[in-house]
Coordinates of C-alpha atoms and ligand atoms in Angstrom, one line a residue:
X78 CA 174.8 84.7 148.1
X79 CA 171.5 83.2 146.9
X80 CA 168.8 84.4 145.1
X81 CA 165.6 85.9 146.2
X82 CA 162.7 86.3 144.2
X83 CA 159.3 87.6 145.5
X84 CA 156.7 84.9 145.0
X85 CA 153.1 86.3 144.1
X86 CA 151.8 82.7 146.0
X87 CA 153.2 83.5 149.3
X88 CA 153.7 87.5 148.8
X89 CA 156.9 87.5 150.4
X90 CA 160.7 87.2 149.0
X91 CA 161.8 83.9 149.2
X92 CA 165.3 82.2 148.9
X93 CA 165.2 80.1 145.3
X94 CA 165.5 76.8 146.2
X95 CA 165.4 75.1 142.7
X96 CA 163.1 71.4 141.8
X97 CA 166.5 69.7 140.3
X98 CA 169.8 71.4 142.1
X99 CA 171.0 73.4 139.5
X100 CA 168.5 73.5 137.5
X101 CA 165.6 76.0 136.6
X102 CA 162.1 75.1 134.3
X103 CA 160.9 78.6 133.6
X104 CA 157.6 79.1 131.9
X105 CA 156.2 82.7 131.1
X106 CA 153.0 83.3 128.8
X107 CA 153.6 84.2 125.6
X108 CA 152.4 86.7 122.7
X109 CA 148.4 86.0 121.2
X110 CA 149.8 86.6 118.1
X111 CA 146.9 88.3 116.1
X112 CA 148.9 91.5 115.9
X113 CA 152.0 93.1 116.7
X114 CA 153.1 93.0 120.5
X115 CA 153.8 96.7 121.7
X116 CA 156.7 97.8 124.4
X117 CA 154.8 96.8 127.0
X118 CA 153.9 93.6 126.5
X119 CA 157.9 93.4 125.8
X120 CA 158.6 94.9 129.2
X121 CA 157.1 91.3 130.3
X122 CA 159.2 89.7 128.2
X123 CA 162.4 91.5 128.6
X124 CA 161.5 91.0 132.8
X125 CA 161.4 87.0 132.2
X126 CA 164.3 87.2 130.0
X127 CA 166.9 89.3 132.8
X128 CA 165.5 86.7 134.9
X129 CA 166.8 84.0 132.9
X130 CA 170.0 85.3 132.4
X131 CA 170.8 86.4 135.5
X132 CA 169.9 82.3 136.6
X133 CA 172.1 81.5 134.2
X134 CA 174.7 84.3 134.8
X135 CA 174.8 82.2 138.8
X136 CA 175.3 79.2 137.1
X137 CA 171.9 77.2 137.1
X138 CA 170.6 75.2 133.3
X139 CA 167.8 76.9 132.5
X140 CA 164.7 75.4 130.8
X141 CA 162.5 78.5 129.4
X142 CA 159.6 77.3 127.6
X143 CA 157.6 80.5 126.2
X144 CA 154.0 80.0 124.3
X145 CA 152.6 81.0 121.4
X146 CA 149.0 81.8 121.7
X147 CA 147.4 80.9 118.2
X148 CA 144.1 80.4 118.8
X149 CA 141.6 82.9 120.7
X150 CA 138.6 85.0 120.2
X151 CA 140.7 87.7 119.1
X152 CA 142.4 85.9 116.6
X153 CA 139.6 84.0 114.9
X154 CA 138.1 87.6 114.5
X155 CA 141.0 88.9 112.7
X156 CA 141.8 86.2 110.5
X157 CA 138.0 86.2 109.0
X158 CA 138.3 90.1 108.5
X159 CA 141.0 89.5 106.8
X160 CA 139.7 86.1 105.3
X161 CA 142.8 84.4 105.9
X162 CA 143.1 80.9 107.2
X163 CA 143.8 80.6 111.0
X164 CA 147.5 79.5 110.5
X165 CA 148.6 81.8 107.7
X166 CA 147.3 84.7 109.9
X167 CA 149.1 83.9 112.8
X168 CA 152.2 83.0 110.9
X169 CA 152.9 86.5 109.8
X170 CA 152.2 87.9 113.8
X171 CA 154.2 84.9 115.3
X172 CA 157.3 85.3 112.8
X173 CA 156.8 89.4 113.5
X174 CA 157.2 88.6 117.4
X175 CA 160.7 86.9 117.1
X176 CA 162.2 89.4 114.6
X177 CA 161.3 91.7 117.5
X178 CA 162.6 89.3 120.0
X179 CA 165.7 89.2 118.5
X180 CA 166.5 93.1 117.8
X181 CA 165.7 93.7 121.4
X182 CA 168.6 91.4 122.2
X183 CA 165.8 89.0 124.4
X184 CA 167.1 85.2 124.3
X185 CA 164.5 82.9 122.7
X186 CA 163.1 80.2 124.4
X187 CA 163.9 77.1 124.5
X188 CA 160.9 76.0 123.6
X189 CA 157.8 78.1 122.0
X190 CA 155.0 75.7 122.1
X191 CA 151.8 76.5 120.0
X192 CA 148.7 76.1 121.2
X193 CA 147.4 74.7 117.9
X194 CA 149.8 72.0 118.2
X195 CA 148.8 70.8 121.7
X196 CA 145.1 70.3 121.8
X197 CA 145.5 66.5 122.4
X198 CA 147.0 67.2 125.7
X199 CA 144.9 69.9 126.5
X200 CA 141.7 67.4 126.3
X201 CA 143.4 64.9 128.3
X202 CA 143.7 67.7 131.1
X203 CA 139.7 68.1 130.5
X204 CA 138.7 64.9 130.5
X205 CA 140.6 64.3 134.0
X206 CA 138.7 67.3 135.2
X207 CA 135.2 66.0 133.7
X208 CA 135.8 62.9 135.4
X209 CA 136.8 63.9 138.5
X210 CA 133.5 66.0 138.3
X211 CA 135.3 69.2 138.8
X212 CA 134.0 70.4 135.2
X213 CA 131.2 70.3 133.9
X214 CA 129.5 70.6 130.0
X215 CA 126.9 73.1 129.3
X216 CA 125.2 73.9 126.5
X217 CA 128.2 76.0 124.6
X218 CA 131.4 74.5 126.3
X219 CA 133.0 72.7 129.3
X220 CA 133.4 74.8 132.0
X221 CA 135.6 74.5 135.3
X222 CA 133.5 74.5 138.2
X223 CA 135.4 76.7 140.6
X224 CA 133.3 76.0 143.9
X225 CA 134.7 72.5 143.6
X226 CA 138.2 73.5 144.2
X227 CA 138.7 74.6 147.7
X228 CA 141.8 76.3 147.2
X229 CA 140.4 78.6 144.1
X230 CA 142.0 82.5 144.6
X231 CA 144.8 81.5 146.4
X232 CA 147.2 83.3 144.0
X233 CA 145.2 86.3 143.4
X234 CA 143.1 86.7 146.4
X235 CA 140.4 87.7 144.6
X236 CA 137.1 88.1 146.6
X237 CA 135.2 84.5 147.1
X238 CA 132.6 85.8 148.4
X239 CA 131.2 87.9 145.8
X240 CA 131.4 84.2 143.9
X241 CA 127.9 83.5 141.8
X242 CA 127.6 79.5 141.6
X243 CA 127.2 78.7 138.4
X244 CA 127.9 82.0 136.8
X245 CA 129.6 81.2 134.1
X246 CA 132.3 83.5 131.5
X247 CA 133.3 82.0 128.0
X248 CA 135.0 84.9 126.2
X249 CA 138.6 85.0 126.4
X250 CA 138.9 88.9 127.7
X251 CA 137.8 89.3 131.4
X252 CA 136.8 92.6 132.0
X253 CA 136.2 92.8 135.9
X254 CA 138.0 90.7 139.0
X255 CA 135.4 88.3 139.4
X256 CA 135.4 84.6 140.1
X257 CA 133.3 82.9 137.9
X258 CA 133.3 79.2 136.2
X259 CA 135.4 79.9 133.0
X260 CA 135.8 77.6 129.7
X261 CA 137.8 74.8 129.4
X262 CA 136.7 74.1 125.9
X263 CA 134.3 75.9 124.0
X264 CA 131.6 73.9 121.3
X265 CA 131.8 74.9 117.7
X266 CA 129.4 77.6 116.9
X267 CA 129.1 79.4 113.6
X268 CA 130.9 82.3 114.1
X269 CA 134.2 80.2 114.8
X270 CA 133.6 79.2 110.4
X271 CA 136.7 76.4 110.0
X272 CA 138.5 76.7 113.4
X273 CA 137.6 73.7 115.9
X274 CA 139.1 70.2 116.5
X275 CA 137.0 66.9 116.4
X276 CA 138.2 65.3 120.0
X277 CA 136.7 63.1 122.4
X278 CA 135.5 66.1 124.3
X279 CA 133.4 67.2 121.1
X280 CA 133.9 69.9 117.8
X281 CA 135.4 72.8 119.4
X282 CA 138.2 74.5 120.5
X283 CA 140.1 75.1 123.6
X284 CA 139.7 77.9 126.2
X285 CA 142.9 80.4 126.7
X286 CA 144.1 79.1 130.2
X287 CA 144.2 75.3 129.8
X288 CA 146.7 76.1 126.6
X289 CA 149.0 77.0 129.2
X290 CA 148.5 74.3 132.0
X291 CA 149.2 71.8 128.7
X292 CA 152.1 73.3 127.7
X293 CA 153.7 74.3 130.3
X294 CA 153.1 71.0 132.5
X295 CA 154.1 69.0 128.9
X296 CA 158.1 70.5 128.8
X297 CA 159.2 71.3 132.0
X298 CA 156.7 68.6 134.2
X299 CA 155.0 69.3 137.9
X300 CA 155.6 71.2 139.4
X301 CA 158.0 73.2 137.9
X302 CA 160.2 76.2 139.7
X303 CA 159.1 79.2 137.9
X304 CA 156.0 81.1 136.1
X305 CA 156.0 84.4 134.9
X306 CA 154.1 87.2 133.2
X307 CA 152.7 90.5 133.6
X308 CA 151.1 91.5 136.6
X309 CA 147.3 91.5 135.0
X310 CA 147.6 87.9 134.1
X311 CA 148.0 86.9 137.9
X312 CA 143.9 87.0 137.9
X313 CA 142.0 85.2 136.1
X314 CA 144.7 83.6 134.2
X315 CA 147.0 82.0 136.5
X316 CA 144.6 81.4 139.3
X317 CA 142.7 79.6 136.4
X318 CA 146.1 77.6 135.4
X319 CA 146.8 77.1 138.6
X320 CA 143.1 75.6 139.7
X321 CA 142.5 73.3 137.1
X322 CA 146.1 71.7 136.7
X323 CA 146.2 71.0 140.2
X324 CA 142.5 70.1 140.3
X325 CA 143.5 67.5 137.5
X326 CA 146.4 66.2 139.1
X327 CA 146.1 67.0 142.9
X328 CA 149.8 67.5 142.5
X329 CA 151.1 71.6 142.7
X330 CA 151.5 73.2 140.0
X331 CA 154.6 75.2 140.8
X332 CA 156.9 76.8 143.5
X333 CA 157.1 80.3 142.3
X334 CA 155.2 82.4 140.5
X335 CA 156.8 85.9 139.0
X336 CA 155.3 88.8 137.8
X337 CA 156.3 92.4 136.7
X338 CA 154.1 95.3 136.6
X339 CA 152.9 97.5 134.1
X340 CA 154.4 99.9 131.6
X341 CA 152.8 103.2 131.6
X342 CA 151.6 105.8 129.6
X343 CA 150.5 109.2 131.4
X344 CA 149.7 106.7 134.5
X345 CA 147.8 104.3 132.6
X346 CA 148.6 100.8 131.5
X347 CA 149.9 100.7 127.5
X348 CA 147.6 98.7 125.9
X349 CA 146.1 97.8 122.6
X350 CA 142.5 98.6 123.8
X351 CA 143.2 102.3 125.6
X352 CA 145.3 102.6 122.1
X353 CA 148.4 104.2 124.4
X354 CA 150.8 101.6 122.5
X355 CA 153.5 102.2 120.9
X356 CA 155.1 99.3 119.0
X357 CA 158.5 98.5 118.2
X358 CA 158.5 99.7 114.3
X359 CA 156.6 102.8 115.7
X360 CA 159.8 103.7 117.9
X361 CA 161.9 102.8 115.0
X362 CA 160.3 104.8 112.7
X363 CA 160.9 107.9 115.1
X364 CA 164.5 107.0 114.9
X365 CA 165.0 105.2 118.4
X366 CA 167.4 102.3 118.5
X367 CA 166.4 98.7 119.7
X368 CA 169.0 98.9 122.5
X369 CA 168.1 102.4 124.1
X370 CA 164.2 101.0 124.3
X371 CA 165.6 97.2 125.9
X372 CA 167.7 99.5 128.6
X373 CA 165.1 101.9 129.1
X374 CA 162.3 98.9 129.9
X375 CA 164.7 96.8 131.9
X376 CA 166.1 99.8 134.2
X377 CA 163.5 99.7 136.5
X378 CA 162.8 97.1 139.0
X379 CA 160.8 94.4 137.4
X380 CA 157.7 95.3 140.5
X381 CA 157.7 98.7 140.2
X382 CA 155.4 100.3 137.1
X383 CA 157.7 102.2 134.5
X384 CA 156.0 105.7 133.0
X385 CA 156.7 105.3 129.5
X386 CA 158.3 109.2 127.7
X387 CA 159.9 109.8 124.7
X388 CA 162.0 111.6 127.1
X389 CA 162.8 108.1 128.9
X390 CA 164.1 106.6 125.3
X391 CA 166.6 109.9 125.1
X392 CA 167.8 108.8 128.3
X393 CA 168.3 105.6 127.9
X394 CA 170.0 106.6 124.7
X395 CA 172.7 108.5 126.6
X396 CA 173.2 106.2 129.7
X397 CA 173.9 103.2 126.6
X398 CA 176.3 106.0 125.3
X399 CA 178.0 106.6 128.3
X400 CA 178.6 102.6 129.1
X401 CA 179.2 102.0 125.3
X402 CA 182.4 104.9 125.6
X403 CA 183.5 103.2 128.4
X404 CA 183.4 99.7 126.7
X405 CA 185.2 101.2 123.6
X406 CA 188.1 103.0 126.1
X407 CA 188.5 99.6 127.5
X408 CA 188.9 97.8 124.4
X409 CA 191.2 100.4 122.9
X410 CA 193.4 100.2 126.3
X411 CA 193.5 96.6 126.0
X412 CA 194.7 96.3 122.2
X413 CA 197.2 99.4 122.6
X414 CA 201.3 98.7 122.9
X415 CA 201.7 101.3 125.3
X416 CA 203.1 100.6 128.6
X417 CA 201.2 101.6 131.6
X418 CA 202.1 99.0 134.2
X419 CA 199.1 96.8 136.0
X420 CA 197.6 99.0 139.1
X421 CA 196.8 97.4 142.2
X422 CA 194.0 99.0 143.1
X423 CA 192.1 97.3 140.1
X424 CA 192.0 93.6 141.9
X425 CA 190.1 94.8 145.0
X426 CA 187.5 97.3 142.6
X427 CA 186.9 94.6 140.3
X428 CA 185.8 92.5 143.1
X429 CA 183.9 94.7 145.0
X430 CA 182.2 95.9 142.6
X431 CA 180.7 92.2 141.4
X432 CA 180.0 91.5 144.7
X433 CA 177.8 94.3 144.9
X434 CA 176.2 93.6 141.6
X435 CA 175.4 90.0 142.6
X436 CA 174.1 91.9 145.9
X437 CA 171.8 93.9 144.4
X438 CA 170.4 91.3 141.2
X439 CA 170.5 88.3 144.4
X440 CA 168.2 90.9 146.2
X441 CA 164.6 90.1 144.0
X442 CA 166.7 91.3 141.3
X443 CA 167.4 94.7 142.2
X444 CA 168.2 96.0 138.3
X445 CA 168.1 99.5 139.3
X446 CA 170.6 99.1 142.4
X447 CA 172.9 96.7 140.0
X448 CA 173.4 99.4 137.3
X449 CA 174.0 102.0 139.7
X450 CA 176.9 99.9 140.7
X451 CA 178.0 99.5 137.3
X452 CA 177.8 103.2 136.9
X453 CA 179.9 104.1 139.8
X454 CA 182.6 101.6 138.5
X455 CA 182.6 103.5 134.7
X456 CA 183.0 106.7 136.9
X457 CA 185.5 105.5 139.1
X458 CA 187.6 103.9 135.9
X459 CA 187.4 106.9 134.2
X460 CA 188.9 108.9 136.6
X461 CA 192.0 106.4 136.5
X462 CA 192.0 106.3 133.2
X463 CA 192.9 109.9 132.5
X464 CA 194.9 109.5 135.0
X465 CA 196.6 107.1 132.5
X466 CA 196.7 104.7 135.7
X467 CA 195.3 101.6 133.7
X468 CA 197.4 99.7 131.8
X469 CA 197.2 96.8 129.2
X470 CA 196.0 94.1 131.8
X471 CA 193.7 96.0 133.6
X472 CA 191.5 96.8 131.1
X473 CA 191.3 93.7 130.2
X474 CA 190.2 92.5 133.4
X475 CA 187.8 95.6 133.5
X476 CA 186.1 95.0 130.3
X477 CA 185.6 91.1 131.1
X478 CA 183.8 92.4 134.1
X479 CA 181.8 94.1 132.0
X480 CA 180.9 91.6 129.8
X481 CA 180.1 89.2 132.5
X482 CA 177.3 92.2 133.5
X483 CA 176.3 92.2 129.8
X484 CA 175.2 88.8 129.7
X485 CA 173.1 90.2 132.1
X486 CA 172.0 93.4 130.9
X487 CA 172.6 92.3 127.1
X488 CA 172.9 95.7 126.0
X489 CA 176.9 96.6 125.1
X490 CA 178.9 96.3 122.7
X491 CA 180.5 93.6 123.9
X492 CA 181.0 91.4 120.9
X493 CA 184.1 91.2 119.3
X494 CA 183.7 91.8 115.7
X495 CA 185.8 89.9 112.8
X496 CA 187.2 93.2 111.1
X497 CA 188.6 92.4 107.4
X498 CA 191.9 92.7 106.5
X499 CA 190.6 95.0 103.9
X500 CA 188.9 97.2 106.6
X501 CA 191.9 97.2 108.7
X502 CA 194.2 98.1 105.5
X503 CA 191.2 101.4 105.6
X504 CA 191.4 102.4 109.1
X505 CA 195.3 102.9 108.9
X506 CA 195.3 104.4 105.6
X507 CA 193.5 107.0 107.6
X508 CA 195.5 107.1 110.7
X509 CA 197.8 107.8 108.6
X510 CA 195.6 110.8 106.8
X511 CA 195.1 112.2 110.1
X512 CA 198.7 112.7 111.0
X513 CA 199.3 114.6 108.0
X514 CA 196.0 116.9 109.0
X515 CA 194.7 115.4 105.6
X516 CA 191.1 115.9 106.7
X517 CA 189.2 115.4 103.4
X518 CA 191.0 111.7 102.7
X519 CA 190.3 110.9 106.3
X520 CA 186.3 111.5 106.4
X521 CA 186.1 110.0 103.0
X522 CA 187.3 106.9 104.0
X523 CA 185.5 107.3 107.3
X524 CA 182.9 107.2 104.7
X525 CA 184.1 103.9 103.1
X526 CA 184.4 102.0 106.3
X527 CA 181.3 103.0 107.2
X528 CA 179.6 101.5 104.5
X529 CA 181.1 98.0 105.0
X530 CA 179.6 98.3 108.0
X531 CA 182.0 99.7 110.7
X532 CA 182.5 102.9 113.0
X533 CA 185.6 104.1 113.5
X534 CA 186.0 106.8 116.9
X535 CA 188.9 108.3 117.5
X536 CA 190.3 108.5 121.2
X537 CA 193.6 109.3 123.3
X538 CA 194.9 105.3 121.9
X539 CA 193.8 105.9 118.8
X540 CA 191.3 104.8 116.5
X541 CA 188.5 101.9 117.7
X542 CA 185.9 100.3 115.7
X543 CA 182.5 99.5 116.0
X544 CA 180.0 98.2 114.7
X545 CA 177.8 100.6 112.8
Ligands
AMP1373 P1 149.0 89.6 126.0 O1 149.4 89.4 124.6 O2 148.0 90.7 126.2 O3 148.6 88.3 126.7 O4 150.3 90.1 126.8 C1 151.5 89.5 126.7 C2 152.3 89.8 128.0 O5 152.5 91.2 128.1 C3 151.6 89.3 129.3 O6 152.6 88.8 130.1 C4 151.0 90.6 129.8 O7 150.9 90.6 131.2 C5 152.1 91.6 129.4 N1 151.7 93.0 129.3 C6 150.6 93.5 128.6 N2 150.6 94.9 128.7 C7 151.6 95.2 129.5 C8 152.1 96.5 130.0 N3 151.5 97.6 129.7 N4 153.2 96.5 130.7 C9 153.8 95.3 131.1 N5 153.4 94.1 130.6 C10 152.3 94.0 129.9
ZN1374 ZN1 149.6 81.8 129.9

């Protein structure tokens, strides 16, 4: 089966017919890093990054180049309140970011460009434009001149013909869906104190969309297969991108363009300015793990808006419980010496059921569909496994089919963990406690174990481990 994808450009699912046959160059906007991103702005990135792995899950090389914003309105504002230099500023927001990356299990990049380190190739993008008299310089900055490119709105459709010639927006935050000539490179003026760049094009800095026309265009070329983001950055932000790159170069800019939608709170977008955000230390700090808030933002199809409830986290919590048992089961069935021969049935379930997985994730990636199929299997298994009808080789098979989701999902524990000798010594010490009903000796060194880190959870084929 192939993949489909619904392309924002054409508005219709397409088939993914890669630049390079397998191979993928995926670019998606990245974090202005002059605070800490909240859970929806990682609901973008955990979108971009089940795309990636489910590319990579059907085989194709993936290039992922994600950007670091350092260098905006915003941020220049912050880092003279707090009268720190530009870079140290944005040091402690952009080192912040990955930490959070990581705890939310959401691969890195392979690239994270910064801005900061890319103006050269973001002037030679203006000067192409300047000479191809497409921008033009004013009195405070270079501006793109959008009547001069006929194909301007064809991502976002937004309405030409309430277009002002010559109207003209410099700040980096766009209120209202209007077309208007927006800055490629905005002069030096007081208020930006030590922040510009002495180029060719003049003592300045650059605007927020050619940053990412530079570096996306610099790492994975033109076009390139895939760009992503969150829905509001499909106007002005892309069309923007997407005007003056191929304005510059008369070449697209790329084939497909993804984008997920918002999550929610009480039916209106989380964000920093309606203060409805939630961060990820905030959920922390209310005692919600990292892996119940990745499965609760990635459960819902990536087009469809997510209402965000403390009620949601809960229930993420228990449907990561429910597939984390059924992991641990597994594992314990698989390591155990008793003899339950293989069961034919478990060929044919294991197959249907990835087939209908691919189905649903090869359907515009169909998350939703995909882990109800993964559900039905736990349920299914289960049964059997009362049953005591899955033996040694079975649950091994079961549990690599689970893992083989998981580099999907990225959410089980899936990872065999080195356990000590000195930790195994423990957990028999207290199978043997058990046996002889020894209850205190066993919880204490339930206790012990736990402190070097591990879980131990008792079941029908005795004790498991896991990692605390
Ligand atoms: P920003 O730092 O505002 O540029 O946002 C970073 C990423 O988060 C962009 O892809 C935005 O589209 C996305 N984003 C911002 N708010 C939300 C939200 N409430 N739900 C989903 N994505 C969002
Ligand atoms: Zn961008």
């Amino acid at each position: 089966m192939t993949l489909k994808l619904y392309n924002t450009l054409t508005r219709k699912k397409e088939t993914f017919k890669p630049i390079k046959k397998g191979h993928a160059g995926l670019y998606t906007c990245g974090p202005t890093v002059y605070d800490f991103a909240h859970i929806g702005n990682f609901r973008a990135y955990i979108c971009g990054d089940i795309l990636k792995r489910y590319l990579k899950y059907k085989g194709f090389k993936v290039n992922h180049v994600m950007n670091i914003t350092d260098v905006d309105d915003k941020i220049i504002k912050g880092s003279r309140q707090k009268n720190k230099p530009l870079n140290k500023f944005t040091k402690e927001y952009t080192e912040a970011f990955f930490e959070d990356l990581e705890k939310l299990n959401i691969n890195k990049a392979d690239f994270s460009p910064k801005a900061t380190e890319h103006i050269k190739e973001m002037v030679v993008i203006i000067k192409k434009l300047l000479d191809k008299k497409i921008a033009y310089k004013a009195k405070d900055g270079i501006y793109f001149d959008i009547s001069k490119f006929k194909d301007y709105g064809k991502l976002s459709h937004v309405k030409l013909e309430e277009l002002e010639i010559g109207k003209r927006i410099k700040a980096d935050q766009y209120e209202k869906e209007q077309a208007q000539d927006f800055a490629l490179w905005k002069f030096w003026d007081k208020d930006d104190g030590d922040v510009f760049w002495e180029t060719d094009i003049g003592k300045g800095r650059p605007g927020w969309h050619i940053e990412c026309s530079a570096m996306s265009t610099k790492y994975l070329g033109q076009p390139f297969d895939i760009h992503g983001g969150g829905i509001d950055l499909v106007f002005p932000h892309h069309e923007n991108e997407m005007a003056q790159t191929e304005a510059a170069t008369g070449k697209k800019f790329v084939n497909y363009w993804f984008h997920n939608e918002h999550l929610l709170v009480n039916g209106r977008k989380m964000s920093k300015s309606l203060g409805n955000f939630f961060t990820l230390r905030d959920l922390f700090n209310k005692g919600y793990n990292a892996n119940a808030i990745r499965y609760l933002l990635l459960s819902v199809h990536y087009r469809q808006q997510l209402n965000f409830t403390e009620e949601s986290v809960k229930a993420a919590e228990n449907a990561i419980q429910r597939l984390n048992d059924f992991v641990v089961k597994l594992k314990s069935i698989k390591n155990t010496n008793k003899k339950i021969p293989p069961n034919k049935k478990i060929k044919p379930i294991i197959e249907d059921t990835r087939k209908n997985f691919e189905k649903e994730m090869d359907d515009d990636l169909n998350i939703s569909n995909a882990l109800a199929v993964v559900f039905e299997l736990v349920k299914k298994i289960n049964t059997l496994i009362m049953e005591n009808k899955i033996g040694k080789k079975d649950a091994e098979d079961i549990y690599g089919l689970m893992r083989d989701f998981d580099s999907v999902l990225g959410v089980l524990e899936t990872k065999e963990e080195k356990v000590s000798v000195e930790i195994q010594k423990l957990v028999k010490e207290r199978e043997k406690a058990r046996k002889e009903k020894d209850w205190n000796q066993a919880d204490k060194l339930r206790d012990e174990i736990k402190e070097k880190g591990f879980e131990v959870k008792d079941t029908s084929e005795g004790s498991v481990l896991g990692k605390v």
